[in-house]
mmCIF file of C-alpha atoms and ligand atoms in Angstrom:
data_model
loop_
_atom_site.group_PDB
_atom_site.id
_atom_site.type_symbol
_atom_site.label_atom_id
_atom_site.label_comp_id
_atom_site.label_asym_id
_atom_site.label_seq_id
_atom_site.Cartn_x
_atom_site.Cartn_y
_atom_site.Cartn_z
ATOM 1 C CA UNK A 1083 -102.366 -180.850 -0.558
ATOM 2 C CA UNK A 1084 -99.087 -181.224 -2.786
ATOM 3 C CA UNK A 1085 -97.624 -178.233 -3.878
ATOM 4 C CA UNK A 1086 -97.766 -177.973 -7.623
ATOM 5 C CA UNK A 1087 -96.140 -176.262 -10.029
ATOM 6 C CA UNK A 1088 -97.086 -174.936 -13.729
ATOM 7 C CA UNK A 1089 -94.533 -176.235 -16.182
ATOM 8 C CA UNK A 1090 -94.935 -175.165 -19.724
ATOM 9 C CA UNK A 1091 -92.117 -177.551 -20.718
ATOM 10 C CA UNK A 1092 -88.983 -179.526 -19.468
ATOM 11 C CA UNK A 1093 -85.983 -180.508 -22.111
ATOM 12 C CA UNK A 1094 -83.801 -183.519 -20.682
ATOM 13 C CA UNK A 1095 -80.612 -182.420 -22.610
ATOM 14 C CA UNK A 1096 -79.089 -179.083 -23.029
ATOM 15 C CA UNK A 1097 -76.088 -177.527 -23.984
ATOM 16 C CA UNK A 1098 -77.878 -174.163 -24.633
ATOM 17 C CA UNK A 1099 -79.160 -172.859 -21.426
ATOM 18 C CA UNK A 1100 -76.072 -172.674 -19.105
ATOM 19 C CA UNK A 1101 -72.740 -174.208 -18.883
ATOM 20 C CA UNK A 1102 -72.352 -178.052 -19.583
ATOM 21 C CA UNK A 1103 -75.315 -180.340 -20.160
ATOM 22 C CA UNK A 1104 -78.691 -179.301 -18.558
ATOM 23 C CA UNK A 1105 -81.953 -180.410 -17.755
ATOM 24 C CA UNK A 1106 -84.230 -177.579 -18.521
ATOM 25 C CA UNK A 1107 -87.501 -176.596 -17.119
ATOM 26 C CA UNK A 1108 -89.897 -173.980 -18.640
ATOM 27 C CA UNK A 1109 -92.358 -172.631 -15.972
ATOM 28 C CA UNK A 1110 -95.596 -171.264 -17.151
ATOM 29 C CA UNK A 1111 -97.325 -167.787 -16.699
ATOM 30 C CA UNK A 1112 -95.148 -164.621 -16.822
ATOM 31 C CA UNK A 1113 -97.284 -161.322 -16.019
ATOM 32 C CA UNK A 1114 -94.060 -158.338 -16.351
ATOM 33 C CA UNK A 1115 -94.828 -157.755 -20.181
ATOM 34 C CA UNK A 1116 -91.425 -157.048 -21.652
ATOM 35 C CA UNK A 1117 -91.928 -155.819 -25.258
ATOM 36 C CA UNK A 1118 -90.365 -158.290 -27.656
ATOM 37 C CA UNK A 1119 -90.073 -160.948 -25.454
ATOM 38 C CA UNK A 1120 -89.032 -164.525 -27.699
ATOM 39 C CA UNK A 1121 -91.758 -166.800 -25.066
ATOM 40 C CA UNK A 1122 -94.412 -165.147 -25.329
ATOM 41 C CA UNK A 1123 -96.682 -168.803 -25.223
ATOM 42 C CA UNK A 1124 -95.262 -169.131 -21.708
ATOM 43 C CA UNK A 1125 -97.257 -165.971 -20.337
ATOM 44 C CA UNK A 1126 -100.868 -167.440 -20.048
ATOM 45 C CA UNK A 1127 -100.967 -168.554 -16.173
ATOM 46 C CA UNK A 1128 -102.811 -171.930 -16.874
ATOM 47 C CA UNK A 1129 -101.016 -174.707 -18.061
ATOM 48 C CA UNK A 1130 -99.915 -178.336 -17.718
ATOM 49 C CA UNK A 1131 -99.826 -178.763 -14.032
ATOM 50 C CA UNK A 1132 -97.037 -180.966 -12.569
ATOM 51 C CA UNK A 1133 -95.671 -181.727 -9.043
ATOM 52 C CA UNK A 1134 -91.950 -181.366 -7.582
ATOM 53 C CA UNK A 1135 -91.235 -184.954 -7.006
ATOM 54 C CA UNK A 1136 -92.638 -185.610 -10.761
ATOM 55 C CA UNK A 1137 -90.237 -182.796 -12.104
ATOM 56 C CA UNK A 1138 -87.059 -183.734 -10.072
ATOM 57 C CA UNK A 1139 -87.741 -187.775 -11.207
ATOM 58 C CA UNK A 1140 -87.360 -186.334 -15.091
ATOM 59 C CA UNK A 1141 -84.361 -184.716 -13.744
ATOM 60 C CA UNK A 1142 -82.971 -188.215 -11.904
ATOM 61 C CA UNK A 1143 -83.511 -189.801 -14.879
ATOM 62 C CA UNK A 1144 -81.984 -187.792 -17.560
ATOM 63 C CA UNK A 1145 -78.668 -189.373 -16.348
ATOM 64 C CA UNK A 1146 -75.336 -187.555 -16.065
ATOM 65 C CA UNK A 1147 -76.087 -184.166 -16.140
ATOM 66 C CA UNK A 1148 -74.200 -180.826 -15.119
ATOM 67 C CA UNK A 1149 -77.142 -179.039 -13.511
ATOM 68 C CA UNK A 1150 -80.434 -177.714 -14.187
ATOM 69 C CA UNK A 1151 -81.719 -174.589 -15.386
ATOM 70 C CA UNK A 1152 -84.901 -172.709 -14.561
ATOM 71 C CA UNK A 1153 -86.440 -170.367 -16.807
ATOM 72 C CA UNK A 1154 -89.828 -169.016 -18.303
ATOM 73 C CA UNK A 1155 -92.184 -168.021 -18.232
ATOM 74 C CA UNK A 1156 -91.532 -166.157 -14.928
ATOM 75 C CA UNK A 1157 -90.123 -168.706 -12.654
ATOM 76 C CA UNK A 1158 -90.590 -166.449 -9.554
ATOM 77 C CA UNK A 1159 -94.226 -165.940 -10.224
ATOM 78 C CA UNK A 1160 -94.015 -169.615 -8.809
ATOM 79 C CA UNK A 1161 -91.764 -169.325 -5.861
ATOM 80 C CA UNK A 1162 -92.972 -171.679 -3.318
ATOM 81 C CA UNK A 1163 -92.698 -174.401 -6.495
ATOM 82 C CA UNK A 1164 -89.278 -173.173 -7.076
ATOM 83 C CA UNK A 1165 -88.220 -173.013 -3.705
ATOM 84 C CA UNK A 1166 -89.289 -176.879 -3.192
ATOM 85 C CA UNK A 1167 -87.953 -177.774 -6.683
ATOM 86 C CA UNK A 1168 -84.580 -176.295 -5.661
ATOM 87 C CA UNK A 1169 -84.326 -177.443 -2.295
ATOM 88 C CA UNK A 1170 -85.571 -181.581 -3.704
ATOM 89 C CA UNK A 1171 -82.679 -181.059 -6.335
ATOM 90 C CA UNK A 1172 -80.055 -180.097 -3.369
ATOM 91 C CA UNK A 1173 -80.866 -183.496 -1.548
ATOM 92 C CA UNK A 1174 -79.705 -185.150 -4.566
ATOM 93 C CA UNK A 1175 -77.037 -185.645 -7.136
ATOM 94 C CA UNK A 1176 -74.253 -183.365 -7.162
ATOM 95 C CA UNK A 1177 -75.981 -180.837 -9.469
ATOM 96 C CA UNK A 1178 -75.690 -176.748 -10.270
ATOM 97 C CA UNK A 1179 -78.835 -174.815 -10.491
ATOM 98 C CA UNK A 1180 -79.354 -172.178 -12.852
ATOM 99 C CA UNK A 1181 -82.153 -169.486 -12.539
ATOM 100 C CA UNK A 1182 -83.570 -167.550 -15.116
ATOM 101 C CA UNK A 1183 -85.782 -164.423 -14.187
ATOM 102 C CA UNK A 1184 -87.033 -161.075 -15.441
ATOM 103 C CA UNK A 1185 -87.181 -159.896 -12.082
ATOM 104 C CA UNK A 1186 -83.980 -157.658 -11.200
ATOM 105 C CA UNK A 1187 -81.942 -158.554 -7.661
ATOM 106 C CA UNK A 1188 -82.958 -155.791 -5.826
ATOM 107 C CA UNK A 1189 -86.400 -156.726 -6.749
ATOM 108 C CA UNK A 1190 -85.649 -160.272 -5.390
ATOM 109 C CA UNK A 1191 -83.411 -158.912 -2.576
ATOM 110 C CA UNK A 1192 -86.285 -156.888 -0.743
ATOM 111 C CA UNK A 1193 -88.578 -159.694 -1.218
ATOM 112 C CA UNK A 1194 -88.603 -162.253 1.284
ATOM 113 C CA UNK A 1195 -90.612 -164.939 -0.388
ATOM 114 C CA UNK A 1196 -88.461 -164.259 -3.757
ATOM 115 C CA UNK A 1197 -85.438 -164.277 -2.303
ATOM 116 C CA UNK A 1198 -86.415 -167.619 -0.442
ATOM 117 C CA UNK A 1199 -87.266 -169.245 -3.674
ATOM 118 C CA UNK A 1200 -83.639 -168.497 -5.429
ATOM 119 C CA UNK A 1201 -81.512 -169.140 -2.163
ATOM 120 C CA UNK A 1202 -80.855 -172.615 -2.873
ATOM 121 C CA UNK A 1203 -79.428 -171.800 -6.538
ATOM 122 C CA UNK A 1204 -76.042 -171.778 -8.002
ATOM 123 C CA UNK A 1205 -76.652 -168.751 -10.295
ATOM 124 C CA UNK A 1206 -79.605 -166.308 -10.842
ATOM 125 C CA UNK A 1207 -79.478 -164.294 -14.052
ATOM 126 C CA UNK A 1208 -82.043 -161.057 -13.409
ATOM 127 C CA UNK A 1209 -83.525 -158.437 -14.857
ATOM 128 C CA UNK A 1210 -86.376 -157.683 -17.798
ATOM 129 C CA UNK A 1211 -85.642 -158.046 -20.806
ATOM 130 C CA UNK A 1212 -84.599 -155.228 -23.087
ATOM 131 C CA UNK A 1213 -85.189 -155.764 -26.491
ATOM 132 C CA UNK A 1214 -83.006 -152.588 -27.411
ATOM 133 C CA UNK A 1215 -80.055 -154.027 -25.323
ATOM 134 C CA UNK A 1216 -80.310 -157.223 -27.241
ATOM 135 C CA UNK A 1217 -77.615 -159.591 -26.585
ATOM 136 C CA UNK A 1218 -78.123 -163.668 -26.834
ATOM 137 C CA UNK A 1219 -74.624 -164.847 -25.760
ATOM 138 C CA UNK A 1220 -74.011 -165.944 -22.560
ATOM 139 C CA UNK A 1221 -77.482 -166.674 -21.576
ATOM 140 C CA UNK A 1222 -78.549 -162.893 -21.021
ATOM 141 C CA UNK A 1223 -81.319 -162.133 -23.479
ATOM 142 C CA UNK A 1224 -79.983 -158.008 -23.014
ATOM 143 C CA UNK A 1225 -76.700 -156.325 -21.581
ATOM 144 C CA UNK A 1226 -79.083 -154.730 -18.807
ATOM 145 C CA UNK A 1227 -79.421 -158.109 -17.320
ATOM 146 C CA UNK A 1228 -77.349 -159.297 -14.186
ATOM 147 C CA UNK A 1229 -75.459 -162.201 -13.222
ATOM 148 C CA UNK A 1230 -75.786 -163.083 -9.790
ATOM 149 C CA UNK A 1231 -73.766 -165.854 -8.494
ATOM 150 C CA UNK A 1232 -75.549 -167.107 -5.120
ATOM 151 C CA UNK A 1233 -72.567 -169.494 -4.974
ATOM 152 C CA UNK A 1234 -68.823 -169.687 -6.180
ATOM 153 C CA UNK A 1235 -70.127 -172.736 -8.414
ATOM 154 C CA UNK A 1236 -70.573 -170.763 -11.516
ATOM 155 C CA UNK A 1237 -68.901 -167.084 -12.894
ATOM 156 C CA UNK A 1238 -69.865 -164.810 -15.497
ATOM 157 C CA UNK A 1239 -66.788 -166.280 -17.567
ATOM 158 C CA UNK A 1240 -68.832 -169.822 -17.139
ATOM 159 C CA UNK A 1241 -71.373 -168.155 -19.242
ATOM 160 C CA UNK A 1242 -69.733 -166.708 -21.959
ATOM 161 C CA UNK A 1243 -69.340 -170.257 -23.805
ATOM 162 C CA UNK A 1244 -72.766 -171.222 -23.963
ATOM 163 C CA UNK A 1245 -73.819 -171.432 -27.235
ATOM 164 C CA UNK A 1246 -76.421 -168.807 -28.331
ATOM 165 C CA UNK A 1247 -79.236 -171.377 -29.893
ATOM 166 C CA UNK A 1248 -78.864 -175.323 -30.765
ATOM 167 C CA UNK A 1249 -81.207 -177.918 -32.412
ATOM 168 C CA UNK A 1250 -82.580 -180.528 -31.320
ATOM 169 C CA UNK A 1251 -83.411 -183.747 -33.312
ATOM 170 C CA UNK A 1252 -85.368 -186.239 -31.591
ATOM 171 C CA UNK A 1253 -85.480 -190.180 -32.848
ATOM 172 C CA UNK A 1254 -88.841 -189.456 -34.596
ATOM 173 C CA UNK A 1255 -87.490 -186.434 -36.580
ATOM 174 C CA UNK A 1256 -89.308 -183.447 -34.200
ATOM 175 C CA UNK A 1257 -87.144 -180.993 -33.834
ATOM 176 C CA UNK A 1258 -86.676 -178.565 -30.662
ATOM 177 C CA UNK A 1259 -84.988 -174.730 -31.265
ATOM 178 C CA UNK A 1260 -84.065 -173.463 -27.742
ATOM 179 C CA UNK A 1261 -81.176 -171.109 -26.393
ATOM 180 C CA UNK A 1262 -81.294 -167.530 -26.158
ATOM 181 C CA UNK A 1263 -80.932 -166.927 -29.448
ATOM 182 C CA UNK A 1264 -83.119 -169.584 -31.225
ATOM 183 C CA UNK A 1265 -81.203 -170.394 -34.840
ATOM 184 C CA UNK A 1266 -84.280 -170.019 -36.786
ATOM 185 C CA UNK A 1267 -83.085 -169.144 -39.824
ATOM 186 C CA UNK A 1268 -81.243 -172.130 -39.980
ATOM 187 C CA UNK A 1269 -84.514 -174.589 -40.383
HETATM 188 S S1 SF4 B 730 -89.770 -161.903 -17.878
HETATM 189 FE FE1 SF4 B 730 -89.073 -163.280 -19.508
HETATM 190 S S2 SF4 B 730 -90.917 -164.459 -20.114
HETATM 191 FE FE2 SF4 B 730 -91.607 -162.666 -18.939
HETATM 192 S S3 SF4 B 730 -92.080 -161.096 -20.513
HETATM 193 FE FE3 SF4 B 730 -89.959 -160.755 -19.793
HETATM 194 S S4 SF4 B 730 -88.665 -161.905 -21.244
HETATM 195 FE FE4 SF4 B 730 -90.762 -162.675 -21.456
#
């Protein structure tokens, strides 16, 4: 049977989650429960189910991209999907990977099967979510969390530039707030 994967949403254009322009995919179900967390629609486990070679297709076709970022949701609470998404993605185009996860790297580090599912990524940014150490910029939702470069592809310093929030305006007028710090008060 193909291996599937529960995607809440995907976004073919980003400047908001991670250096340069991104494809973004939203995994769904996240069980660790961090008070004040901004997704909280992600957490239910069921949702729209989709399969790798569907996923990395949206990504082919976005065009030129810089890389892809995965976030949540809890994209580890998925990691035989993220493992193959990864691993498709590295067969193809010349593109970074960006992981987004509340669990922390020695968390991820001591777990085979977790550690699997990130070791084909560029960057993994860890740890819960804090809503005391509240942060937004440079795609850390709190100061507690880590970056962890896998590779040399991507520093800290990469990260510092991404803008905290942006809107997006499609042709039929929806608009789409994403980034760590969503720019709600400015709709
Ligand atoms: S890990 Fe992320 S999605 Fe899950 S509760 Fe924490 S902040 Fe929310």
């Amino acid at each position: 049977m193909a291996l599937t994967w529960r995607v809440h949403a995907t976004l073919a254009r980003s400047s908001a989650n991670g250096p340069g322009s991104r494809f973004v995919v939203w995994t769904q179900g996240c069980s660790l429960g961090c008070a004040g967390c901004f997704n909280p629609e992600t957490h239910a486990p069921a949702g729209p189910v989709r399969t790798i070679p569907e996923v990395v297709a949206e990504v082919l076709a976005a065009g030129a991209l810089d890389g892809v970022t995965v976030s949540g949701g809890e994209p580890l609470e998925q990691p035989e999907a993220l493992a193959a998404f990864c691993a498709a993605l590295r067969r193809g185009p010349d593109l970074g990977i960006v992981v987004l996860t509340g669990f922390a790297r020695a968390e991820i580090e001591r777990d085979p099967v977790l550690a699997v599912a990130v070791a084909d990524a560029d960057m993994v940014v860890a740890g819960r979510y804090n809503a005391r150490l509240h942060l937004g910029a440079g795609l850390r939702g709190s100061s507690n969390k880590e970056y962890w470069p896998i590779t040399a592809r991507y520093s800290a310093e990469d990260f510092r530039a991404v803008p905290e929030g942006e809107i997006l305006v499609a042709a039929d007028g929806t608009a789409t707030i994403t980034g760590m710090h969503p720019v709600t008060g400015m709709l």
